[in-house]
Amino acid sequence: MLRTLNWLFRALLFFILFAFALNNQHVVQLKWFMGYQWEAPMVFIVLGMFALGCVAGVLAMVPSWWRHRRDARHRAHLQPEPQAPVQSGKGTPTAAGTDAATLPVELPFPPDMPAPRKPAR
C-alpha cells in the first residue's frame, strides 16, 4: 500500500514538473556582465540553476563529511581490541580470565570529547 502511494506521489510530482516545463517554453535572455547575453528556453535556465544549487550544496557539505569520517575512524582506533572468551572454572565464558562482573562497561572516549554525564535524579 505504502509503495503504491509512493509511486503515485512520484507520478504526480513528475506531471506537475512536466506541466511547468510545457508552460515555460518561451525564450528568455540571460544578461551577463560586459554586454554578454544568452538566450534559452526558461525551463532550461531554471533546470540549470537548480543543478548549480545542488552542486553548491554538496560541495558545501564535503568538509563536514570528511570531518565526521575522520572522527569515526579515530574513535574506531581508540576502541579496545575484543578478547577471546576463556572458560572459567564455573563453565561461564569470561574475557581473558577476568570475572564477568569486572568487565569494563564504558568505551574509552577520545581526549577531546568529554565523557557523557549521567542524568541528575
CSV table of N, CA and C in Angstrom, one decimal, residues 85-100:
chain,number,residue,atom,x,y,z
A,85,PRO,N,36.8,-15.2,24.5
A,85,PRO,CA,36.3,-15.6,25.8
A,85,PRO,C,37.1,-16.9,26.3
A,86,VAL,N,37.3,-16.9,27.6
A,86,VAL,CA,38.1,-18.0,28.2
A,86,VAL,C,37.1,-18.7,29.1
A,87,GLN,N,37.1,-20.0,29.1
A,87,GLN,CA,36.3,-20.8,30.0
A,87,GLN,C,36.8,-20.6,31.5
A,88,SER,N,35.9,-20.2,32.4
A,88,SER,CA,36.3,-20.2,33.8
A,88,SER,C,35.9,-21.5,34.4
A,89,GLY,N,36.3,-21.6,35.6
A,89,GLY,CA,36.0,-22.9,36.3
A,89,GLY,C,34.5,-23.2,36.5
A,90,LYS,N,33.7,-22.2,36.4
A,90,LYS,CA,32.2,-22.4,36.6
A,90,LYS,C,31.5,-22.8,35.3
A,91,GLY,N,32.2,-22.7,34.2
A,91,GLY,CA,31.6,-23.1,32.9
A,91,GLY,C,31.0,-21.9,32.2
A,92,THR,N,31.2,-20.6,32.7
A,92,THR,CA,30.7,-19.4,32.1
A,92,THR,C,31.9,-18.7,31.4
A,93,PRO,N,31.8,-18.4,30.1
A,93,PRO,CA,33.0,-17.8,29.5
A,93,PRO,C,33.2,-16.3,30.0
A,94,THR,N,34.4,-16.0,30.2
A,94,THR,CA,34.8,-14.6,30.6
A,94,THR,C,35.9,-14.1,29.7
A,95,ALA,N,36.2,-12.9,29.7
A,95,ALA,CA,37.2,-12.3,28.8
A,95,ALA,C,38.6,-12.4,29.5
A,96,ALA,N,39.5,-13.1,29.0
A,96,ALA,CA,40.9,-13.2,29.5
A,96,ALA,C,41.0,-13.6,31.0
A,97,GLY,N,40.1,-14.5,31.4
A,97,GLY,CA,40.1,-15.0,32.8
A,97,GLY,C,39.6,-14.0,33.8
A,98,THR,N,39.1,-12.9,33.5
A,98,THR,CA,38.5,-12.0,34.5
A,98,THR,C,37.1,-12.4,34.8
A,99,ASP,N,36.6,-12.0,36.0
A,99,ASP,CA,35.3,-12.2,36.4
A,99,ASP,C,34.3,-11.4,35.5
A,100,ALA,N,33.2,-11.9,35.1
A,100,ALA,CA,32.2,-11.2,34.3
A,100,ALA,C,31.7,-9.9,34.9
